[in-house]
Short mmCIF file of C-alpha atoms in Angstrom, two decimals:
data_model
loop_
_atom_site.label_atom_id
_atom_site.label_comp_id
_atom_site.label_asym_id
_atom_site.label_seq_id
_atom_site.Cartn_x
_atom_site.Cartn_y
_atom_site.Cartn_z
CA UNK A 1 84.08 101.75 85.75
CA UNK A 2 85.07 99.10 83.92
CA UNK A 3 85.71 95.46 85.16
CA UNK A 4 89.62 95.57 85.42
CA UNK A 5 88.95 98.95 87.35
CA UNK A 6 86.32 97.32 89.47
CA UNK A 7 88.88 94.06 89.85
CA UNK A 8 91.22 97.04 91.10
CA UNK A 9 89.12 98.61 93.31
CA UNK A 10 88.39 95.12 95.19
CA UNK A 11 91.59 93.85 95.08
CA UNK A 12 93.03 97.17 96.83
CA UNK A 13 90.19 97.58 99.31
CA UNK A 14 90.76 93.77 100.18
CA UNK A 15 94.33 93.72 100.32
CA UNK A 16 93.96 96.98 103.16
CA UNK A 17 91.05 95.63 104.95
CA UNK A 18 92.42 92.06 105.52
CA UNK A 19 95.93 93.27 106.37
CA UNK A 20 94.56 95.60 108.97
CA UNK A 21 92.17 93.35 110.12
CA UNK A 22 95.11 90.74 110.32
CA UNK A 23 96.85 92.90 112.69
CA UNK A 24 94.27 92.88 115.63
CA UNK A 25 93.85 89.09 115.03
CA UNK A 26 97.09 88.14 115.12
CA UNK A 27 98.13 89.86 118.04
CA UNK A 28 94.71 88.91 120.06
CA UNK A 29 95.45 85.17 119.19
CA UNK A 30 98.91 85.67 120.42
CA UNK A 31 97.06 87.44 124.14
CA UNK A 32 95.03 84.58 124.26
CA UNK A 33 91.26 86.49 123.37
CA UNK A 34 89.08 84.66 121.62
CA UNK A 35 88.45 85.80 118.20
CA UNK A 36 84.89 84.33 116.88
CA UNK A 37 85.49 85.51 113.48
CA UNK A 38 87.45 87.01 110.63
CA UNK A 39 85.48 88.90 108.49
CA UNK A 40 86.95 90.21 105.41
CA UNK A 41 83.72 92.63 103.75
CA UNK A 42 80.58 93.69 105.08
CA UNK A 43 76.56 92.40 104.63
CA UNK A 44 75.95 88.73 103.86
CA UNK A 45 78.28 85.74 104.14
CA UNK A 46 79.10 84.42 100.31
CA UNK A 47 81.85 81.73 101.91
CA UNK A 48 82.58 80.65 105.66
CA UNK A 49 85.11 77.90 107.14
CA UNK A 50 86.51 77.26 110.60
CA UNK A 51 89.91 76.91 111.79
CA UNK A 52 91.67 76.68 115.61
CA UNK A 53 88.34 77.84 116.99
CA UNK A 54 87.76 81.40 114.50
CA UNK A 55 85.20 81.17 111.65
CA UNK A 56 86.61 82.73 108.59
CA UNK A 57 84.11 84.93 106.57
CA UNK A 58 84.06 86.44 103.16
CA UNK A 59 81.07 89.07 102.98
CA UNK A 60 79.04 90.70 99.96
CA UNK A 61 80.39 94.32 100.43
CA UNK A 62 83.68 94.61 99.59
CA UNK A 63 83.81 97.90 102.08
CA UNK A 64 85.47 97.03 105.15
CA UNK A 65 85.76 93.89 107.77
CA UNK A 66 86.24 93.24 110.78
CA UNK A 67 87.57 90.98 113.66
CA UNK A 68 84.93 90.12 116.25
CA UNK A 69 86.37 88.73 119.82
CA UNK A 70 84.59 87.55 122.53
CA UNK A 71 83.62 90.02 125.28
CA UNK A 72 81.12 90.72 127.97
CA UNK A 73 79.13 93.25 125.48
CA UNK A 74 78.23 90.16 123.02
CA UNK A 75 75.11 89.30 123.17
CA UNK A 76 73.84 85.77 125.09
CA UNK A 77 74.08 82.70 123.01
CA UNK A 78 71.08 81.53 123.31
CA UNK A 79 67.60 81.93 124.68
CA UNK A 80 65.71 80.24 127.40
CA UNK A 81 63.03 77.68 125.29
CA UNK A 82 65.38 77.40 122.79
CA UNK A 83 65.40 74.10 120.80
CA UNK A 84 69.02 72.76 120.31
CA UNK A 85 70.92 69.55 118.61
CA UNK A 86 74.11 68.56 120.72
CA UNK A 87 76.94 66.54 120.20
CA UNK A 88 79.09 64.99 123.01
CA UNK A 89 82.65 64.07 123.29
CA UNK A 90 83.55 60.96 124.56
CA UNK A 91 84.13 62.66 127.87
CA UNK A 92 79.98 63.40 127.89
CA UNK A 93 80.46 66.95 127.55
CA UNK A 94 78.64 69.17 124.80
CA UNK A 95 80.99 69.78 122.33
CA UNK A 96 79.27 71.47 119.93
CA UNK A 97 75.33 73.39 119.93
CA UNK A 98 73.46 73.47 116.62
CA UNK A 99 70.66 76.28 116.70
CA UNK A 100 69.76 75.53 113.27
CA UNK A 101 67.44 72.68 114.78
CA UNK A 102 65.21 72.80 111.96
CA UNK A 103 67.65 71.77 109.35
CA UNK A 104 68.55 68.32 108.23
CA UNK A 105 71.84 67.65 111.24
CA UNK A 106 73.10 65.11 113.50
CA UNK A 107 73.06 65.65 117.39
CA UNK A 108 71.36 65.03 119.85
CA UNK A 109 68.00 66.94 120.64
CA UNK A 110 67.83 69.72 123.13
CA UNK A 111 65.66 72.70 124.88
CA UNK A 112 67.10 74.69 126.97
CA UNK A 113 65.83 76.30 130.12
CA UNK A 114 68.84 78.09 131.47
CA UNK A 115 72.58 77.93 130.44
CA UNK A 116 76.10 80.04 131.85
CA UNK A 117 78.85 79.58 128.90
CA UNK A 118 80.71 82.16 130.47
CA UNK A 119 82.17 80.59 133.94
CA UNK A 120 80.23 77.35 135.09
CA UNK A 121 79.91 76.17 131.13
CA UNK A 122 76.95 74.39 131.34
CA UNK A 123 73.54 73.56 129.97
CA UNK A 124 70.05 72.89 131.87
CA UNK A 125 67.00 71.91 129.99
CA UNK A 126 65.17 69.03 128.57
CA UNK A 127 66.67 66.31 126.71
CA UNK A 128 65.21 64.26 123.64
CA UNK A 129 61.64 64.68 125.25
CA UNK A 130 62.63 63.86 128.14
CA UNK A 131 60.52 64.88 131.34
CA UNK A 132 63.02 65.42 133.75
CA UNK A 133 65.42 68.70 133.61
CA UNK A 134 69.30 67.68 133.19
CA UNK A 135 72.15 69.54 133.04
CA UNK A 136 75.07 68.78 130.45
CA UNK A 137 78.74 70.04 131.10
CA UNK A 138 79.86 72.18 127.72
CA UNK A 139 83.67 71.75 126.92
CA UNK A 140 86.01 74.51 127.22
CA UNK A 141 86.59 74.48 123.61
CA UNK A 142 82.97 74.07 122.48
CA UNK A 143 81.47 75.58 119.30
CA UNK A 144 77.84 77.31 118.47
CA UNK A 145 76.40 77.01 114.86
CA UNK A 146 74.62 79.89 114.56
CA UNK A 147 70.96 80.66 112.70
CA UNK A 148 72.89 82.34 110.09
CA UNK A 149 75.40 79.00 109.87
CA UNK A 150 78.57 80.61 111.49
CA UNK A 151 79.97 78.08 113.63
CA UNK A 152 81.89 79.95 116.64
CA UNK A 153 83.11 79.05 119.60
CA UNK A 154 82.01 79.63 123.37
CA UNK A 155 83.20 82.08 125.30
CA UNK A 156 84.24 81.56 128.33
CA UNK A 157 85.30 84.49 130.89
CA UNK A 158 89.31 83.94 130.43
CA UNK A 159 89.01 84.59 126.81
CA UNK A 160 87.29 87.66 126.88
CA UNK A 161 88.61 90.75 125.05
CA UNK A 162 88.52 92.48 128.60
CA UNK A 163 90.38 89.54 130.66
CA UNK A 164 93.19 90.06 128.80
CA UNK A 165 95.91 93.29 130.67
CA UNK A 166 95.31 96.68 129.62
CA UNK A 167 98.70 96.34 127.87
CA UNK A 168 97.91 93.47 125.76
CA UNK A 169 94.16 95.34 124.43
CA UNK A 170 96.18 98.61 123.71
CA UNK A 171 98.60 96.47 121.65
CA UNK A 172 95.60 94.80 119.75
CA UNK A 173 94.26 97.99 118.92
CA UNK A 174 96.91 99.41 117.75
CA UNK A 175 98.01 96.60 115.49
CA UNK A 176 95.86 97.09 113.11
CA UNK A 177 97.54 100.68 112.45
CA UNK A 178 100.99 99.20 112.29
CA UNK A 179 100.27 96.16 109.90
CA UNK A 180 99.33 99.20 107.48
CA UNK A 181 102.45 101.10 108.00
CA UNK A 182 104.29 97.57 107.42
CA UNK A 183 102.46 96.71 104.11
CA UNK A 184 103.33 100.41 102.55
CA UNK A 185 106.33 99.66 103.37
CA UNK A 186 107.07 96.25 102.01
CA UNK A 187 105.12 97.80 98.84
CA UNK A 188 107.22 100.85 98.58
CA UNK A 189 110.36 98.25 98.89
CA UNK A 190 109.24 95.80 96.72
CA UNK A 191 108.73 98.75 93.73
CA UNK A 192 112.15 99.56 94.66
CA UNK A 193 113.69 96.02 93.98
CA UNK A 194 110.97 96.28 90.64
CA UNK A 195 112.20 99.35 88.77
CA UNK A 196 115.93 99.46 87.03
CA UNK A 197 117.41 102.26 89.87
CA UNK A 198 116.27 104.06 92.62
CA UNK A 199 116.69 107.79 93.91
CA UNK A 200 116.99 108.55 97.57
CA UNK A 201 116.18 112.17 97.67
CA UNK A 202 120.06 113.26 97.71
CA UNK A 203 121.07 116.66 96.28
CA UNK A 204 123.81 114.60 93.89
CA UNK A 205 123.32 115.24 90.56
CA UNK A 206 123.36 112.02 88.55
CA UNK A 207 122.65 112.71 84.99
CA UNK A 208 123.78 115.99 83.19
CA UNK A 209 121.02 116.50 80.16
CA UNK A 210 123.57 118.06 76.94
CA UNK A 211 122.73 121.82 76.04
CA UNK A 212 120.57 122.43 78.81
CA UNK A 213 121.36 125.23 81.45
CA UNK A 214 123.14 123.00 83.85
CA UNK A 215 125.41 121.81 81.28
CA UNK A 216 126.05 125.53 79.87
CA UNK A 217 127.01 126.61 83.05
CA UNK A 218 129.34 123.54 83.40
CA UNK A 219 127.83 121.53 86.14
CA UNK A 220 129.11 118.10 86.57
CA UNK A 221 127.47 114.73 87.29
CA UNK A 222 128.16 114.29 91.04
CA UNK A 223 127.95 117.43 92.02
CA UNK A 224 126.10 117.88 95.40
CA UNK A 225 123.69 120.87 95.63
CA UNK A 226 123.93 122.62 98.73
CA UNK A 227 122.98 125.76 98.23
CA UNK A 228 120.80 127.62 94.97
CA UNK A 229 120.82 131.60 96.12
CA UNK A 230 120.06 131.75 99.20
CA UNK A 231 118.17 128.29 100.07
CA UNK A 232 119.83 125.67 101.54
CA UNK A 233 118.87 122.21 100.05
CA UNK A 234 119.53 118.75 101.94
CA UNK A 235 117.20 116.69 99.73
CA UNK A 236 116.32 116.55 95.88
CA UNK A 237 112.65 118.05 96.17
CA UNK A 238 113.92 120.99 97.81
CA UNK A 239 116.64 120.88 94.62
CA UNK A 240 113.85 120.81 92.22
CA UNK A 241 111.48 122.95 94.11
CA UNK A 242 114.04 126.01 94.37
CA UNK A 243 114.45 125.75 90.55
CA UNK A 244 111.16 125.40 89.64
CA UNK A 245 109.53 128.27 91.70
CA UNK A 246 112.97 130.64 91.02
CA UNK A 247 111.75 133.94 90.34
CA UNK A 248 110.64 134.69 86.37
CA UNK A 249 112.43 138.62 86.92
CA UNK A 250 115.24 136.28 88.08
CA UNK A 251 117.28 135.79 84.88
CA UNK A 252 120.34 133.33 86.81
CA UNK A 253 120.20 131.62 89.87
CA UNK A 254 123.44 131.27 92.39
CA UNK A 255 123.71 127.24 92.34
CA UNK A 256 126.27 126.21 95.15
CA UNK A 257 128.08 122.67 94.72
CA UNK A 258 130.30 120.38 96.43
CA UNK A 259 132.68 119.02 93.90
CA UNK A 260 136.12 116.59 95.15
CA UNK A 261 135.41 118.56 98.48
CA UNK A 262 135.50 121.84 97.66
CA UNK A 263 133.02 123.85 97.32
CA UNK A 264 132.01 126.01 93.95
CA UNK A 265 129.60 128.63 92.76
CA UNK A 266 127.87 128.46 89.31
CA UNK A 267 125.83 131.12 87.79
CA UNK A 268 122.91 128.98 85.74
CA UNK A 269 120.04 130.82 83.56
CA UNK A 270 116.93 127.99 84.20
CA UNK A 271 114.72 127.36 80.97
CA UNK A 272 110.91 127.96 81.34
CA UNK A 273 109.07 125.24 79.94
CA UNK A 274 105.26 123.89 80.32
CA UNK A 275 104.61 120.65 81.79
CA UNK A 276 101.02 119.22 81.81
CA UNK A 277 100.01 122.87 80.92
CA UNK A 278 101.55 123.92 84.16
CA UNK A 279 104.63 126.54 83.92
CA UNK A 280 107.88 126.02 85.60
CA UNK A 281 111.67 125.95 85.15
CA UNK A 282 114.48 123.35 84.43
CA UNK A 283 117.87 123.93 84.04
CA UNK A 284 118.37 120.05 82.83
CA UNK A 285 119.70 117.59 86.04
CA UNK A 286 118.80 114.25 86.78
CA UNK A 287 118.80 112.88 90.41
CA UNK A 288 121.28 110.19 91.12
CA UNK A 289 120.51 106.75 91.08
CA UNK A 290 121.63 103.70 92.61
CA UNK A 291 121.01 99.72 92.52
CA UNK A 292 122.59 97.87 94.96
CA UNK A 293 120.17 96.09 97.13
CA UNK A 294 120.78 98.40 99.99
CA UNK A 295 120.04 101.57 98.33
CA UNK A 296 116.63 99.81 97.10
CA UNK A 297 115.64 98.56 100.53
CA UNK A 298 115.96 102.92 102.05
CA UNK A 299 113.92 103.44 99.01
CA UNK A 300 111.06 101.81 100.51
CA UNK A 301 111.93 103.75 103.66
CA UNK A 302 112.81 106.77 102.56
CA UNK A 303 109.14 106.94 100.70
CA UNK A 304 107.12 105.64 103.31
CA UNK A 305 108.32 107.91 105.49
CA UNK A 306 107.85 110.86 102.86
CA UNK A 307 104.50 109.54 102.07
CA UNK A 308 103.61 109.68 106.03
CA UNK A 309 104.62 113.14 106.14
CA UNK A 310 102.70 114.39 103.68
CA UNK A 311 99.21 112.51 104.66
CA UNK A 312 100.35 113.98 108.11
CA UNK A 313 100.71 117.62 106.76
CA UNK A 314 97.73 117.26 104.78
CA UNK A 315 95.66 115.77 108.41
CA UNK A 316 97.10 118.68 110.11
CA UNK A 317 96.01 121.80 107.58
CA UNK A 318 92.86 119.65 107.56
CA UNK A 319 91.82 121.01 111.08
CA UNK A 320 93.87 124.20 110.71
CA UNK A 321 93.11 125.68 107.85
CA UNK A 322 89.42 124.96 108.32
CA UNK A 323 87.25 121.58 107.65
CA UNK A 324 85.56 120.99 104.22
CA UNK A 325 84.39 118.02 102.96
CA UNK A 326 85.96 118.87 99.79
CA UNK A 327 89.32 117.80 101.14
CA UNK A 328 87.75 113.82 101.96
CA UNK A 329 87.34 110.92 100.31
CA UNK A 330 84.74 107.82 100.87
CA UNK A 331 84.70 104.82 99.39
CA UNK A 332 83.32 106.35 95.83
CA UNK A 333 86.64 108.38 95.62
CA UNK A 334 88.94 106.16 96.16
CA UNK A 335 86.83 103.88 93.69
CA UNK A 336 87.33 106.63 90.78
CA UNK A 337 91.06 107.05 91.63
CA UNK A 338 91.62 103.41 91.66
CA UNK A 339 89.99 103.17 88.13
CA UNK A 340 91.99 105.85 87.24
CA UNK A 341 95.26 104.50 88.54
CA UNK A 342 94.37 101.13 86.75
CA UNK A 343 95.12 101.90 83.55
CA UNK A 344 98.21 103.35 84.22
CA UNK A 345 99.90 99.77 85.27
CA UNK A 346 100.03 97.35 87.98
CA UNK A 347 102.52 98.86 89.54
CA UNK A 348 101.29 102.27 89.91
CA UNK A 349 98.29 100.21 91.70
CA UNK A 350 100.86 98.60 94.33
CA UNK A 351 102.15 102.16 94.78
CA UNK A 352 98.65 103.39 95.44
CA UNK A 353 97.60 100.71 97.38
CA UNK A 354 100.80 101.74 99.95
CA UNK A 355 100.12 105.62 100.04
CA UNK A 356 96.07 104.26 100.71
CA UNK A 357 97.61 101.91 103.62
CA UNK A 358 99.39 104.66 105.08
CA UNK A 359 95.98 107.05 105.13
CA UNK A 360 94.13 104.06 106.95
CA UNK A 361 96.69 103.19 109.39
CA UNK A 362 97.25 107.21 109.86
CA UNK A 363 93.35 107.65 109.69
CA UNK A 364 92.81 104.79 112.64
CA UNK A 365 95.02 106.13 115.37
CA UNK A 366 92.79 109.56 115.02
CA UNK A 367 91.61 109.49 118.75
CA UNK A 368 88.48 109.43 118.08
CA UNK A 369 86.16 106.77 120.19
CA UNK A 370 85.07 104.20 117.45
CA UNK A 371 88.98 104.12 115.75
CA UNK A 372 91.66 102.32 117.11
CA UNK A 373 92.74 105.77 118.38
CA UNK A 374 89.96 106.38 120.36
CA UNK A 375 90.49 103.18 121.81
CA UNK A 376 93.92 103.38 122.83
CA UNK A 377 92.94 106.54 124.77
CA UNK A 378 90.66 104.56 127.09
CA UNK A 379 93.37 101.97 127.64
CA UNK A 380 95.51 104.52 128.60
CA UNK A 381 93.20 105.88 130.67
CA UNK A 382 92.77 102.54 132.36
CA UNK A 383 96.34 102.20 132.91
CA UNK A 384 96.57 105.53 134.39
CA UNK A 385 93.65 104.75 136.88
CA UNK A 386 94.54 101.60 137.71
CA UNK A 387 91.20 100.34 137.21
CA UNK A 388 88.61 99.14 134.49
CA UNK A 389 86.96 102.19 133.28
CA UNK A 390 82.96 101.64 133.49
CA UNK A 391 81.42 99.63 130.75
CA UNK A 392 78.63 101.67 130.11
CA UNK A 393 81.29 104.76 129.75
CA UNK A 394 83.46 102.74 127.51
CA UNK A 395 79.91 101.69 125.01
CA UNK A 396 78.88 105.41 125.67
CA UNK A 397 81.86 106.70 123.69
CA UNK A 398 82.26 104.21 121.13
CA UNK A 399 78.52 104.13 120.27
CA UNK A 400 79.05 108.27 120.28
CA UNK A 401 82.22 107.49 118.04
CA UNK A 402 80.37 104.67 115.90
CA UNK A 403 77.49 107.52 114.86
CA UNK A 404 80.19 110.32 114.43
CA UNK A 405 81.68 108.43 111.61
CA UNK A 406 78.60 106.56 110.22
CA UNK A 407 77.19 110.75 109.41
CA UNK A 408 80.73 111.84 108.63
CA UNK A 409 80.95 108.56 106.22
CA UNK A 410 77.52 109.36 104.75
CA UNK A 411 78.50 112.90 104.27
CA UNK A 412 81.72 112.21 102.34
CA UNK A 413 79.89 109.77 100.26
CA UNK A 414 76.83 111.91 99.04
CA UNK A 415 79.23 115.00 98.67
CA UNK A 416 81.84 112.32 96.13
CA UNK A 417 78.49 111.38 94.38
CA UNK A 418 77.43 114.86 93.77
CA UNK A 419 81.01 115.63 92.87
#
């Protein structure tokens, strides 16, 4: 790869990751869960700031991310014996707890012997050598600078992921999923306000090419295809694909039209002709186009929704006609496609980008425990008990989930290597 591939590749994968990842941190921010921090990338931290209480990460590994929100399966914040550096408010309460003790840091010095950030928010311990054990009130809105220099905030119990109603978590998870399916399709809009006309998949002929078939026979421009032999055709594709895969005994094919209302029969003889090596026939029409802002805005529609059918098609044969890992794609694929796509233009990258934001968002609600899907099952199943499901059932399944797709991620990306 190249570097403007490898720019490609990051800027694609980051583009996805953070709009997903935007989704479920929007909406928890709006439910009123704490999120601790935005992570766009994986492994080490190359850049960190902190804003209304989340600390903003960019990671080495530009793989994934992630959004991590308080909850009660975090582990503590600190340790008993641990040696701290406070900072009060003016109020006396802790407003801030430095772990990194041993760097250079104002504060005030700490160790503590016991602590509760979750409902009583406080501190016991020693202070500044002190002999006598005190205990030091921790504001609501408190942060933690962690040993690896993350500065997050405390948790407490009301802004746990699972305080917030079953309804509000389901809509976090599935958030992620829908900011996908609303990024293809601002993409597949935007192309369509970017290119000189746009085709909505109508059987209208548009263009009529001279001494071709179609004009032989005496088909006009805006006539509507409704019928070649016996196949009825409601969109363009199934226009093209009648013609294309007519029989080669077949010398004419039976091409019924709508023209001024009534309808007409025309006998045309298609042309064989090789395209990219591949055989097929033409009998010379162009779709119709259009540019009025309308028409461009149910091109982004009209393709977004064609591009989730076919991801949806391919899903489905996926499990019918019988798994392979021939028919996935890791990180390494999409890598090599994206350096392929690269030097065909920016814009075939945007397009890209949206069919790849479709797979993911299609991809996550796959109910499987460690996706958003999976997840979305158990909050239905909470809603339909009534009642928290068990946490160890709930980090039973995900962790089950979690090491499904870390072997089924491994998998895809030896088998793309050896491919």
């Amino acid at each position: 790869m190249n570097v403007t591939s490898i720019i490609a590749f990051i800027f694609v994968f980051g583009v996805l990751v953070t709009v997903h990842e935007f989704g479920h941190f929007f909406v928890a921010k709006k439910s009123g869960v704490l999120v601790r921090e935005f992570a766009i990338g994986m492994g080490p931290k190359l850049l960190s700031w902190n804003r209304n209480h989340t600390a903003y990460t960019i990671r080495i590994l530009p793989v994934g991310g992630y959004v991590r929100m308080a909850g009660m399966d975090e582990e503590p914040d600190l340790d008993a014996g641990q040696r701290l550096r406070l900072t009060f408010n003016e109020q006396g309460k802790v407003t801030k707890i430095d772990t990194q003790i041993d760097e250079a840091g104002i504060g005030v010095p700490f160790q503590v012997d016991s602590f509760d950030l979750s409902d009583t928010l406080i501190l016991t311990g020693y202070s500044d050598n002190a002999t006598e054990m005190t205990t030091e009130h921790v504001d609501h809105d408190a942060t933690i600078i962690e040993e690896n220099g993350v500065e997050v905030q405390v948790a407490p119990r009301d802004v746990w992921l699972q305080s917030a109603k079953v309804w509000k978590r389901a809509l976090i998870n599935i958030a992620g999923p829908v900011m996908n399916f609303i990024l293809a399709l601002v993409i597949f809009s935007g192309v369509g306000f970017a290119i000189a006309s746009v085709g909505l998949n109508e059987p209208i002929i548009g263009t009529i090419q001279k001494n071709m078939p179609a004009d032989q026979a005496g088909l006009k421009a805006g006539d509507e295809i409704t019928q070649i032999d016996r196949v009825k055709t409601t969109t363009w594709d199934q226009v093209a694909n009648a013609i294309g895969n007519s029989k080669e005994s077949q010398l004419n094919i039976t091409v019924t039209v709508l023209r001024n209302g009534h309808k007409k029969q025309v006998e045309v003889r298609p042309k064989t002709v090789k395209i990219n090596g591949v055989q097929t026939k033409q009998v010379g029409i162009i779709e119709k186009t259009h540019t009025d802002t309308i028409s461009r805005l149910k091109y982004g529609l009209i393709n977004t929704g064609a591009t989730i059918s076919q991801i949806w098609h391919a899903l489905s044969h996926l499990f019918t006609g019988g798994f392979s890992l021939e028919k996935l794609g890791g990180p390494v694929s999409i890598a090599k496609t994206t350096s392929s796509v690269a030097k065909t233009g920016f814009l075939n990258i945007l397009i890209f980008m949206a069919m790849l934001s479709l797979n993911l968002g299609i991809m996550n609600l796959i109910p499987i425990p460690a996706l958003d899907g999976g997840k979305l099952i158990l909050n239905l199943l909470e809603g339909i008990l009534r009642r928290p499901l068990p946490q160890s059932f709930e980090n039973a399944v995900t962790i089950i989930g979690a090491v499904f797709m870390i072997i089924l991620m491994i998998a895809v990306t030896i088998n793309d290597i050896l491919r």
